[in-house]
């Protein structure tokens, strides 16, 4: 029981991170019908910016933790958003209207480029960060005690708050409405005066912002990152988006949670060796029985 | 108010408009009739830059809008209720109207919403329902209402009567007249329902395979034997 609870906490933490990244995949797919294969690298860049920001704050002597965390969060969000925006401008917008294969190749090219870019700038070695938020609470004392670390609490709480804010923006604001309008009918969106290009840019910016938060959390959680972390995390978050139903926002959150839990429980109860395979097997299973994903809707609408 | 000169539009290699000249005067209802496939919808869409005119000039209120981005054309005071209505199916009626107000000053929103609900009371009843679940007639009203929410000076209507029951058609045409007379909105109306369209029109044009073949006042064309033979045969 204690063991199970502990894994549940670990799984929720990991799932929160996958969910944050998955939103970027699902939103971009929803609006331009394309998988942004460079999104994992955007997350990786978010992690690096967070790391660099921590080091800079250390040098500046800003050590009061709440302030430092807030500044790092802001820096990661802003700079990563800029990368997301630029990515769309140079890799996708010029190809709008051309065959999907062209955009797909461009996406894969950008993914490889960004990995090499960070490797060149930062080196190929693993980058460590001293634990910034140590400690936690012991929920159950015993042979196996259940610990809920402060960093885990922070990851889960931040994710819940961000998802709530984000869902509100999509549901209630003019920007969110424009977003949904462009998903449903881009020509009509332009005909009501929406700047479709700008809305697509905003989608990349929002996706990158959330991925940046995930990147910062991972840096804090594991304390090590390298230029290649975007690859696996990206594939898993993409899997999460597909399992949840690509294009569906609640689906991305649910899918992220599921993939995180499956991965953690698989490692805990079976073998750590095949944890990645486990996540993808679930993908195949879900798609076999629900081709549109758990919360995806089939494309039938009465118009 | 709107002047179209020598406009050519292509879909790939298909030339849908082959040099269209047309004038819409401020305050008028101008009707454009023509057979299916003549290029009427293409003309309305070309005015909004989707697709763009390959040649020719479109001037709105003295400003050349031929090459302007669509959202700027809309912001300059043109709104369209397009062919097929294109209601956002997964948004509520209210949200469809809100999105119609994208380019309008938000200070007017409540008043404009009320005005649209006055014109089409059924929309108020259905305000929380998804656009995709409305009947054809209701969707048409919503499409017109959505266009009005941007406070246009020029309203482009593409076959507002298509597929509607005769009673609803009557209501739609009555409302178009009201919008024009009481709210001072200039209307450019595309219709296959030639009788109603010509009766309503101050000025009218006939389009045949991408060109304007005839023009005149609504009553001129209504009395024109060619028009009667081609478009009013057997009807009314
Ligand atoms: N999206 C499109 N792609 C290719 N051809 C089109 C498209 N839309 C219309 N056309 C062609 O352009 C011509 C004019 O069509 P349209 O403007 O829809 O006529 P109307 O509205 O008068 O019925 C037709 O021959 C039609 O087949
Ligand atoms: Mg048409």
Coordinates of C-alpha atoms and ligand atoms in Angstrom, one line a residue:
Chain A
X1 CA 0.0 0.0 0.0
X2 CA 2.7 2.5 1.0
X3 CA 4.7 1.5 -2.1
X4 CA 1.7 2.0 -4.2
X5 CA 1.0 5.4 -2.8
X6 CA 4.6 6.5 -3.3
X7 CA 4.4 5.4 -7.0
X8 CA 1.1 7.3 -7.4
X9 CA 2.8 10.5 -6.2
X10 CA 5.7 9.9 -8.5
X11 CA 3.4 9.1 -11.4
X12 CA 1.3 12.2 -10.9
X13 CA 4.4 14.3 -10.9
X14 CA 5.7 12.9 -14.1
X15 CA 2.3 12.9 -15.7
X16 CA 1.9 16.6 -14.9
X17 CA 5.1 17.3 -16.8
X18 CA 4.0 15.2 -19.8
X19 CA 0.6 16.9 -19.8
X20 CA 2.2 20.4 -20.0
X21 CA 4.2 19.4 -23.0
X22 CA 1.3 17.5 -24.6
X23 CA -0.8 20.6 -24.8
X24 CA 1.6 22.1 -27.2
X25 CA 1.3 19.2 -29.6
X26 CA -2.4 19.1 -29.4
X27 CA -3.0 22.8 -29.9
X28 CA -0.7 23.0 -32.9
X29 CA -2.3 20.0 -34.4
X30 CA -5.7 21.4 -33.8
X31 CA -5.0 24.6 -35.6
X32 CA -2.7 23.7 -38.5
X33 CA -3.3 19.9 -38.7
X34 CA 0.4 19.1 -38.3
X35 CA 2.5 17.5 -35.6
X36 CA 5.2 19.9 -34.5
X37 CA 8.1 17.5 -34.2
X38 CA 10.4 20.2 -32.9
X39 CA 8.2 20.7 -29.8
X40 CA 10.3 18.3 -27.7
X41 CA 13.3 20.5 -28.4
X42 CA 11.4 23.6 -27.4
X43 CA 10.8 21.9 -24.0
X44 CA 14.5 21.0 -23.9
X45 CA 15.4 24.6 -24.6
X46 CA 13.1 25.7 -21.8
X47 CA 15.0 23.4 -19.4
X48 CA 18.3 25.0 -20.5
X49 CA 17.0 28.5 -20.1
X50 CA 15.8 27.6 -16.6
X51 CA 19.2 26.2 -15.8
X52 CA 21.0 29.2 -17.1
X53 CA 18.7 31.5 -15.3
X54 CA 19.4 29.7 -12.0
X55 CA 23.1 30.1 -12.5
X56 CA 22.7 33.8 -13.4
X57 CA 20.6 34.4 -10.3
X58 CA 23.2 32.6 -8.2
X59 CA 25.9 34.9 -9.6
X60 CA 23.7 38.0 -8.9
X61 CA 23.2 36.8 -5.4
X62 CA 19.4 36.5 -5.6
X63 CA 18.9 33.6 -3.3
X64 CA 15.6 34.2 -1.7
X65 CA 13.9 31.1 -3.1
X66 CA 10.4 32.3 -3.9
X67 CA 11.8 35.3 -5.8
X68 CA 14.4 33.2 -7.6
X69 CA 11.8 30.6 -8.7
X70 CA 9.5 33.2 -10.0
X71 CA 12.2 34.9 -12.0
X72 CA 13.5 31.7 -13.4
X73 CA 9.9 30.7 -14.4
X74 CA 9.4 34.1 -16.1
X75 CA 12.7 33.9 -17.9
X76 CA 12.1 30.4 -19.1
X77 CA 8.6 31.2 -20.3
X78 CA 9.5 34.4 -22.1
X79 CA 12.7 33.2 -23.8
X80 CA 11.2 29.8 -24.8
X81 CA 8.1 31.5 -26.1
X82 CA 10.4 33.5 -28.4
X83 CA 11.9 30.3 -29.7
X84 CA 8.4 28.8 -30.3
X85 CA 7.4 32.0 -32.2
X86 CA 10.6 32.0 -34.3
X87 CA 10.2 28.3 -35.1
X88 CA 6.8 28.9 -36.6
X89 CA 7.9 31.9 -38.5
X90 CA 10.9 30.3 -40.2
X91 CA 10.0 26.6 -40.4
X92 CA 6.3 26.5 -40.8
X93 CA 4.8 29.7 -42.1
X94 CA 6.7 29.8 -45.4
X95 CA 5.4 26.3 -46.1
X96 CA 1.7 27.0 -45.4
X97 CA -0.3 25.7 -48.2
X98 CA 2.4 23.4 -49.5
X99 CA 2.1 19.6 -49.2
X100 CA 2.0 18.2 -45.6
X101 CA 5.2 16.2 -46.3
X102 CA 7.2 19.4 -46.8
X103 CA 6.1 20.8 -43.4
X104 CA 6.8 17.4 -41.8
X105 CA 10.3 17.3 -43.1
X106 CA 10.8 20.9 -42.0
X107 CA 9.6 20.0 -38.5
X108 CA 12.1 17.1 -38.3
X109 CA 14.8 19.3 -39.7
X110 CA 14.1 21.9 -37.0
X111 CA 14.2 19.3 -34.3
X112 CA 17.6 18.1 -35.4
X113 CA 18.8 21.6 -35.8
X114 CA 17.8 22.7 -32.3
X115 CA 19.4 19.7 -30.8
X116 CA 22.7 20.4 -32.5
X117 CA 22.4 24.1 -31.7
X118 CA 22.1 23.5 -28.0
X119 CA 24.8 20.8 -28.2
X120 CA 27.1 23.3 -29.8
X121 CA 26.4 26.1 -27.4
X122 CA 26.2 24.1 -24.2
X123 CA 28.3 21.0 -24.9
X124 CA 27.2 17.4 -25.0
X125 CA 27.8 16.6 -21.4
X126 CA 25.0 16.3 -18.8
X127 CA 24.4 19.5 -17.0
X128 CA 23.8 19.2 -13.2
X129 CA 22.0 21.7 -10.9
X130 CA 22.3 21.6 -7.2
X131 CA 19.0 20.6 -5.5
X132 CA 17.1 23.9 -5.2
X133 CA 14.0 22.6 -3.3
X134 CA 15.1 19.8 -1.0
X135 CA 13.0 18.1 1.6
X136 CA 9.4 17.1 1.8
X137 CA 6.8 15.6 4.1
X138 CA 6.6 12.0 5.1
X139 CA 3.0 11.0 4.8
X140 CA 3.4 7.5 6.2
X141 CA 6.3 6.2 8.3
X142 CA 7.2 2.6 8.0
X143 CA 9.3 0.0 6.4
X144 CA 8.7 1.9 3.2
X145 CA 7.7 5.4 4.0
X146 CA 5.7 7.6 1.7
X147 CA 7.3 10.9 0.9
X148 CA 5.7 13.8 -0.8
X149 CA 8.6 16.0 -1.8
X150 CA 8.2 19.8 -1.9
X151 CA 9.4 19.8 -5.5
X152 CA 6.7 17.3 -6.3
X153 CA 4.0 19.4 -4.6
X154 CA 5.3 22.4 -6.5
X155 CA 5.2 20.6 -9.9
X156 CA 1.6 19.3 -9.3
X157 CA 0.3 22.6 -7.9
X158 CA 1.9 24.7 -10.7
X159 CA 0.6 22.4 -13.3
X160 CA -3.0 22.5 -11.9
X161 CA -2.9 26.2 -11.6
X162 CA -1.5 26.7 -15.1
X163 CA -4.0 24.3 -16.7
X164 CA -6.8 26.1 -14.9
X165 CA -5.7 29.5 -16.2
X166 CA -5.0 28.1 -19.6
X167 CA -8.5 26.5 -19.8
X168 CA -10.1 29.7 -18.8
X169 CA -8.2 31.7 -21.4
X170 CA -9.3 29.2 -24.1
X171 CA -12.9 29.1 -23.0
X172 CA -13.6 32.7 -22.0
X173 CA -11.3 35.3 -23.7
X174 CA -11.4 36.8 -27.2
X175 CA -8.0 35.2 -27.8
X176 CA -9.2 31.8 -26.8
X177 CA -12.3 32.2 -29.0
X178 CA -10.1 33.2 -32.0
X179 CA -8.0 30.1 -31.3
X180 CA -11.1 27.8 -31.4
X181 CA -12.5 29.6 -34.4
X182 CA -9.3 29.0 -36.4
X183 CA -9.4 25.3 -35.4
X184 CA -12.9 25.0 -36.8
X185 CA -12.8 27.1 -40.0
X186 CA -9.8 29.3 -40.9
X187 CA -11.4 30.9 -43.9
X188 CA -14.4 31.9 -41.9
X189 CA -12.2 33.1 -39.1
X190 CA -10.5 35.5 -41.5
X191 CA -13.9 36.6 -42.8
X192 CA -14.9 37.7 -39.3
X193 CA -11.7 39.7 -39.1
X194 CA -9.5 37.4 -37.1
X195 CA -5.8 37.7 -38.0
X196 CA -5.2 34.0 -38.6
X197 CA -1.5 34.2 -38.9
X198 CA -1.2 35.9 -35.6
X199 CA -3.5 33.4 -34.0
X200 CA -1.3 30.6 -35.2
X201 CA 1.8 32.4 -33.9
X202 CA 0.0 32.7 -30.5
X203 CA -0.6 29.0 -30.5
X204 CA 3.1 28.2 -30.8
X205 CA 3.9 30.8 -28.2
X206 CA 1.4 29.3 -25.7
X207 CA 2.6 25.8 -26.4
X208 CA 6.2 26.9 -25.9
X209 CA 5.4 28.7 -22.7
X210 CA 3.8 25.6 -21.2
X211 CA 6.7 23.4 -22.4
X212 CA 9.1 25.9 -20.8
X213 CA 7.4 25.4 -17.4
X214 CA 7.7 21.6 -17.9
X215 CA 11.4 22.1 -18.8
X216 CA 12.0 24.1 -15.6
X217 CA 10.2 21.6 -13.5
X218 CA 12.3 18.7 -14.9
X219 CA 15.5 20.6 -14.3
X220 CA 14.4 21.1 -10.7
X221 CA 13.1 17.5 -10.3
X222 CA 15.9 15.5 -11.7
X223 CA 18.7 18.0 -11.3
X224 CA 20.4 17.0 -14.6
X225 CA 19.6 17.8 -18.2
X226 CA 21.3 17.5 -21.6
X227 CA 20.6 18.5 -25.1
X228 CA 18.9 15.2 -25.9
X229 CA 16.1 15.2 -23.3
X230 CA 13.6 16.6 -25.7
X231 CA 13.6 13.5 -27.8
X232 CA 12.0 10.9 -25.4
X233 CA 10.0 13.5 -23.5
X234 CA 8.7 14.8 -26.8
X235 CA 7.7 11.4 -28.1
X236 CA 6.0 10.5 -24.8
X237 CA 4.1 13.8 -24.6
X238 CA 3.1 13.3 -28.2
X239 CA 1.9 9.8 -27.3
X240 CA -0.1 11.4 -24.4
X241 CA -1.7 13.9 -26.8
X242 CA -2.7 11.0 -29.2
X243 CA -3.9 8.8 -26.4
X244 CA -6.0 11.7 -25.0
X245 CA -7.3 12.5 -28.5
X246 CA -5.2 14.8 -30.6
X247 CA -6.8 18.2 -30.8
X248 CA -8.5 17.9 -27.4
X249 CA -7.1 19.9 -24.5
X250 CA -8.6 17.9 -21.7
X251 CA -7.4 14.9 -23.6
X252 CA -3.8 16.1 -23.6
X253 CA -3.9 16.6 -19.8
X254 CA -5.5 13.2 -19.2
X255 CA -3.2 11.5 -21.7
X256 CA -0.1 13.1 -19.9
X257 CA -1.3 11.9 -16.6
X258 CA -1.9 8.3 -17.9
X259 CA 1.5 8.1 -19.6
X260 CA 3.2 9.3 -16.5
X261 CA 1.4 6.9 -14.2
X262 CA 1.9 3.9 -16.6
X263 CA 5.6 4.6 -16.9
X264 CA 6.1 4.9 -13.2
X265 CA 4.0 1.9 -12.2
X266 CA 5.5 -0.2 -14.9
X267 CA 9.0 0.6 -13.6
X268 CA 7.9 0.0 -10.0
X269 CA 6.1 -3.3 -10.5
X270 CA 7.7 -4.9 -13.6
X271 CA 11.0 -3.8 -14.9
X272 CA 12.5 -0.4 -15.5
X273 CA 14.0 -1.7 -18.7
X274 CA 10.9 -1.5 -20.8
X275 CA 9.2 1.5 -19.3
X276 CA 9.3 3.4 -22.6
X277 CA 7.9 0.4 -24.5
X278 CA 5.0 0.2 -21.9
X279 CA 3.9 3.7 -22.7
X280 CA 3.9 3.1 -26.4
X281 CA 2.1 -0.3 -26.0
X282 CA -0.7 1.6 -24.3
X283 CA -0.8 4.0 -27.2
X284 CA -1.3 1.1 -29.6
X285 CA -4.0 -0.5 -27.4
X286 CA -5.9 2.8 -27.1
X287 CA -5.8 3.4 -30.8
X288 CA -7.0 -0.1 -31.6
X289 CA -10.1 0.4 -29.6
X290 CA -10.6 4.1 -29.8
X291 CA -8.9 5.5 -33.0
X292 CA -9.7 9.1 -32.0
X293 CA -8.2 8.8 -28.6
X294 CA -9.9 8.8 -25.2
X295 CA -11.5 12.3 -25.4
X296 CA -11.1 12.9 -29.1
X297 CA -14.3 13.3 -31.1
X298 CA -14.8 11.8 -34.5
X299 CA -15.0 14.4 -37.2
X300 CA -18.7 14.2 -37.7
X301 CA -20.5 17.5 -37.2
X302 CA -23.9 18.6 -38.4
X303 CA -23.2 21.8 -40.3
Chain B
X1 CA -18.8 52.7 -52.1
X2 CA -17.5 49.5 -53.7
X3 CA -16.2 49.5 -57.1
X4 CA -14.8 46.5 -58.9
X5 CA -13.0 46.9 -62.1
X6 CA -11.6 44.3 -64.5
X7 CA -11.3 41.6 -61.8
X8 CA -10.0 38.2 -62.8
X9 CA -9.8 35.4 -60.3
X10 CA -8.4 31.9 -60.7
X11 CA -8.6 28.6 -58.9
X12 CA -5.4 27.0 -60.1
X13 CA -5.8 27.2 -63.8
X14 CA -9.6 27.6 -63.8
X15 CA -10.6 31.2 -64.5
X16 CA -13.7 31.8 -62.4
X17 CA -13.9 35.5 -62.9
X18 CA -13.1 36.9 -66.4
X19 CA -13.0 40.6 -66.0
X20 CA -15.8 41.7 -63.7
X21 CA -16.9 45.4 -63.5
X22 CA -19.5 46.2 -60.9
X23 CA -20.4 49.2 -58.7
X24 CA -22.2 49.2 -55.4
X25 CA -23.5 52.6 -54.3
X26 CA -23.7 53.6 -50.7
X27 CA -27.2 53.0 -49.2
X28 CA -28.3 50.6 -52.0
X29 CA -29.3 47.0 -52.1
X30 CA -27.5 45.6 -55.1
X31 CA -28.4 42.1 -56.3
X32 CA -26.3 39.8 -58.4
X33 CA -28.0 36.9 -60.0
X34 CA -26.8 34.1 -62.2
X35 CA -26.8 30.4 -62.8
X36 CA -25.0 27.9 -60.5
X37 CA -21.3 28.1 -61.2
X38 CA -21.4 31.5 -62.8
X39 CA -18.8 32.9 -60.3
X40 CA -21.1 34.8 -57.9
X41 CA -19.6 33.4 -54.7
X42 CA -16.1 33.8 -56.1
X43 CA -16.8 37.5 -56.6
X44 CA -17.9 38.0 -53.0
X45 CA -14.9 36.0 -51.7
X46 CA -12.6 38.0 -54.0
X47 CA -13.8 41.2 -52.4
X48 CA -12.6 39.8 -49.1
X49 CA -9.3 38.6 -50.5
X50 CA -10.0 34.9 -50.4
X51 CA -9.0 34.0 -53.1
X52 CA -7.2 37.1 -54.2
X53 CA -7.9 38.8 -57.6
X54 CA -5.2 38.0 -60.1
X55 CA -5.9 41.2 -62.0
X56 CA -8.1 44.2 -61.6
X57 CA -8.9 46.6 -58.8
X58 CA -11.3 46.6 -55.9
X59 CA -11.9 49.9 -54.2
X60 CA -13.9 50.3 -51.0
X61 CA -14.7 53.8 -49.8
X62 CA -11.9 55.3 -51.9
X63 CA -9.3 52.8 -50.6
X64 CA -7.7 50.1 -52.8
X65 CA -8.3 46.9 -50.9
X66 CA -7.3 44.5 -53.7
X67 CA -4.1 43.4 -52.0
X68 CA -5.1 43.9 -48.3
X69 CA -5.1 41.0 -45.9
X70 CA -8.6 39.6 -45.3
X71 CA -8.8 40.7 -41.6
X72 CA -8.0 44.2 -42.6
X73 CA -10.6 44.3 -45.3
X74 CA -13.2 43.2 -42.7
X75 CA -11.9 45.8 -40.2
X76 CA -12.4 48.5 -42.8
X77 CA -16.2 47.9 -42.8
X78 CA -17.1 44.9 -44.9
X79 CA -18.8 41.8 -43.6
X80 CA -19.9 38.6 -45.3
X81 CA -22.4 35.9 -44.7
X82 CA -20.8 33.4 -46.9
X83 CA -22.1 30.5 -49.1
X84 CA -23.0 27.6 -46.9
X85 CA -23.3 29.9 -43.8
X86 CA -20.1 28.5 -42.2
X87 CA -21.3 28.8 -38.6
X88 CA -18.7 27.7 -36.2
X89 CA -20.3 24.4 -35.3
X90 CA -18.7 23.8 -31.9
X91 CA -19.3 27.3 -30.6
X92 CA -22.5 28.5 -29.0
X93 CA -24.8 30.9 -30.8
X94 CA -23.6 33.6 -28.4
X95 CA -20.0 32.8 -29.1
X96 CA -20.6 32.9 -32.8
X97 CA -22.0 36.4 -32.4
X98 CA -19.1 37.4 -30.1
X99 CA -16.7 36.3 -32.7
X100 CA -18.6 38.3 -35.3
X101 CA -17.8 41.3 -33.2
X102 CA -14.0 40.7 -33.5
X103 CA -13.3 44.0 -35.3
X104 CA -16.0 46.1 -33.6
X105 CA -15.4 48.5 -30.7
X106 CA -16.4 46.5 -27.6
X107 CA -18.3 49.4 -26.2
X108 CA -21.1 48.7 -28.7
X109 CA -21.3 45.0 -28.0
X110 CA -24.3 44.9 -25.7
X111 CA -26.3 47.2 -27.9
X112 CA -25.4 45.3 -31.1
X113 CA -26.2 42.0 -29.5
X114 CA -29.6 43.3 -28.5
X115 CA -30.2 44.6 -32.1
X116 CA -29.4 41.2 -33.6
X117 CA -31.7 39.5 -31.0
X118 CA -34.4 41.9 -32.0
X119 CA -34.1 41.0 -35.6
X120 CA -33.9 37.3 -34.9
X121 CA -35.6 36.5 -31.6
X122 CA -35.0 32.8 -32.1
X123 CA -31.2 33.4 -31.7
X124 CA -31.8 34.7 -28.2
X125 CA -33.7 31.5 -27.2
X126 CA -30.9 29.4 -28.6
X127 CA -28.0 31.5 -27.4
X128 CA -26.4 28.7 -25.4
X129 CA -26.9 26.1 -28.0
X130 CA -24.1 24.9 -30.3
X131 CA -24.1 26.5 -33.7
X132 CA -23.9 23.0 -35.4
X133 CA -27.2 22.0 -33.8
X134 CA -29.3 24.8 -35.4
X135 CA -31.7 24.3 -38.3
X136 CA -30.8 25.7 -41.7
X137 CA -33.0 28.7 -41.3
X138 CA -31.6 29.4 -37.8
X139 CA -28.0 29.0 -39.1
X140 CA -28.8 31.6 -41.8
X141 CA -30.1 34.0 -39.3
X142 CA -27.0 33.4 -37.2
X143 CA -24.7 34.0 -40.2
X144 CA -26.4 37.3 -40.9
X145 CA -26.4 38.3 -37.3
X146 CA -22.7 37.4 -36.9
X147 CA -21.9 39.6 -39.9
X148 CA -23.9 42.5 -38.4
X149 CA -22.0 42.2 -35.2
X150 CA -19.0 43.8 -36.9
X151 CA -21.1 46.9 -37.6
X152 CA -20.4 46.8 -41.3
X153 CA -21.1 49.6 -43.7
X154 CA -21.2 47.0 -46.5
X155 CA -22.9 43.6 -46.0
X156 CA -22.2 40.8 -48.5
X157 CA -24.9 38.1 -48.5
X158 CA -24.3 34.9 -50.4
X159 CA -27.6 33.1 -51.2
X160 CA -29.3 33.7 -47.8
X161 CA -32.4 31.9 -49.1
X162 CA -30.8 28.7 -50.1
X163 CA -32.5 25.6 -48.8
X164 CA -35.0 27.4 -46.6
X165 CA -38.7 27.0 -46.3
X166 CA -40.7 29.7 -48.2
X167 CA -41.9 31.2 -45.0
X168 CA -38.4 31.6 -43.7
X169 CA -37.3 33.0 -47.0
X170 CA -39.9 35.7 -46.8
X171 CA -38.7 36.6 -43.3
X172 CA -35.1 36.7 -44.4
X173 CA -35.8 39.1 -47.3
X174 CA -37.9 41.2 -45.1
X175 CA -35.1 41.5 -42.6
X176 CA -32.5 42.3 -45.3
X177 CA -34.8 45.2 -46.3
X178 CA -35.0 46.3 -42.7
X179 CA -31.2 46.2 -42.2
X180 CA -30.8 48.3 -45.3
X181 CA -33.5 50.9 -44.6
X182 CA -33.4 51.2 -40.9
X183 CA -29.8 50.6 -40.1
X184 CA -28.4 52.2 -43.3
X185 CA -26.3 49.2 -44.2
X186 CA -25.4 48.9 -47.9
X187 CA -26.2 45.4 -49.1
X188 CA -24.6 43.4 -51.9
X189 CA -26.8 40.3 -52.3
X190 CA -26.1 37.2 -54.3
X191 CA -29.1 35.1 -55.1
X192 CA -30.4 32.3 -57.2
X193 CA -33.9 33.2 -56.1
X194 CA -34.0 35.9 -58.8
X195 CA -37.5 37.1 -58.2
X196 CA -37.0 38.1 -54.6
X197 CA -33.5 39.5 -55.3
X198 CA -34.6 41.7 -58.1
X199 CA -37.7 42.9 -56.3
X200 CA -35.6 44.0 -53.4
X201 CA -32.8 45.5 -55.4
X202 CA -32.1 49.2 -56.2
X203 CA -29.6 48.0 -58.8
X204 CA -29.0 44.5 -60.1
X205 CA -26.4 42.6 -62.2
X206 CA -26.6 39.3 -64.1
X207 CA -23.5 37.2 -64.2
X208 CA -22.8 34.5 -66.8
X209 CA -19.6 32.4 -66.7
X210 CA -17.4 34.9 -64.9
X211 CA -18.6 38.1 -66.6
X212 CA -21.4 40.6 -66.0
X213 CA -23.8 40.2 -68.9
X214 CA -26.5 42.6 -67.9
X215 CA -27.2 45.4 -65.4
X216 CA -29.9 47.8 -64.6
X217 CA -32.4 48.7 -61.9
X218 CA -34.1 45.8 -60.1
X219 CA -37.4 46.5 -61.9
X220 CA -35.6 46.9 -65.3
X221 CA -34.2 43.4 -65.0
X222 CA -37.4 42.0 -63.6
X223 CA -39.2 43.2 -66.8
X224 CA -36.4 42.2 -69.1
X225 CA -37.5 39.3 -71.4
X226 CA -34.1 37.7 -71.4
X227 CA -33.9 37.7 -67.7
X228 CA -37.4 36.4 -67.4
X229 CA -36.7 33.6 -69.8
X230 CA -33.4 32.6 -68.1
X231 CA -34.0 33.1 -64.4
X232 CA -37.7 33.6 -63.7
X233 CA -39.2 30.9 -65.9
X234 CA -42.0 29.1 -64.2
X235 CA -41.5 30.8 -60.9
X236 CA -43.8 33.2 -59.2
Ligands
LIG1 N1 -12.6 26.2 -54.3 C1 -12.7 26.0 -55.6 N2 -11.7 25.4 -56.3 C2 -11.8 25.2 -57.6 N3 -12.8 25.7 -58.4 C3 -13.8 26.4 -57.8 C4 -13.8 26.6 -56.4 N4 -14.9 27.3 -56.0 C5 -15.5 27.5 -57.2 N5 -14.9 26.9 -58.2 C6 -15.3 27.0 -59.6 O1 -15.4 28.4 -60.0 C7 -16.6 28.6 -60.8 C8 -17.5 29.6 -60.1 O2 -18.0 29.1 -58.9 P1 -18.8 29.9 -57.8 O3 -18.2 31.2 -57.6 O4 -19.1 29.0 -56.6 O5 -20.2 30.1 -58.6 P2 -21.6 30.5 -58.1 O6 -21.5 31.0 -56.7 O7 -22.1 31.5 -59.1 O8 -22.5 29.3 -58.1 C9 -17.3 27.2 -60.9 O9 -16.9 26.7 -62.2 C10 -16.7 26.4 -59.8 O10 -16.6 25.0 -60.2
LIG2 MG1 -22.4 30.3 -55.0

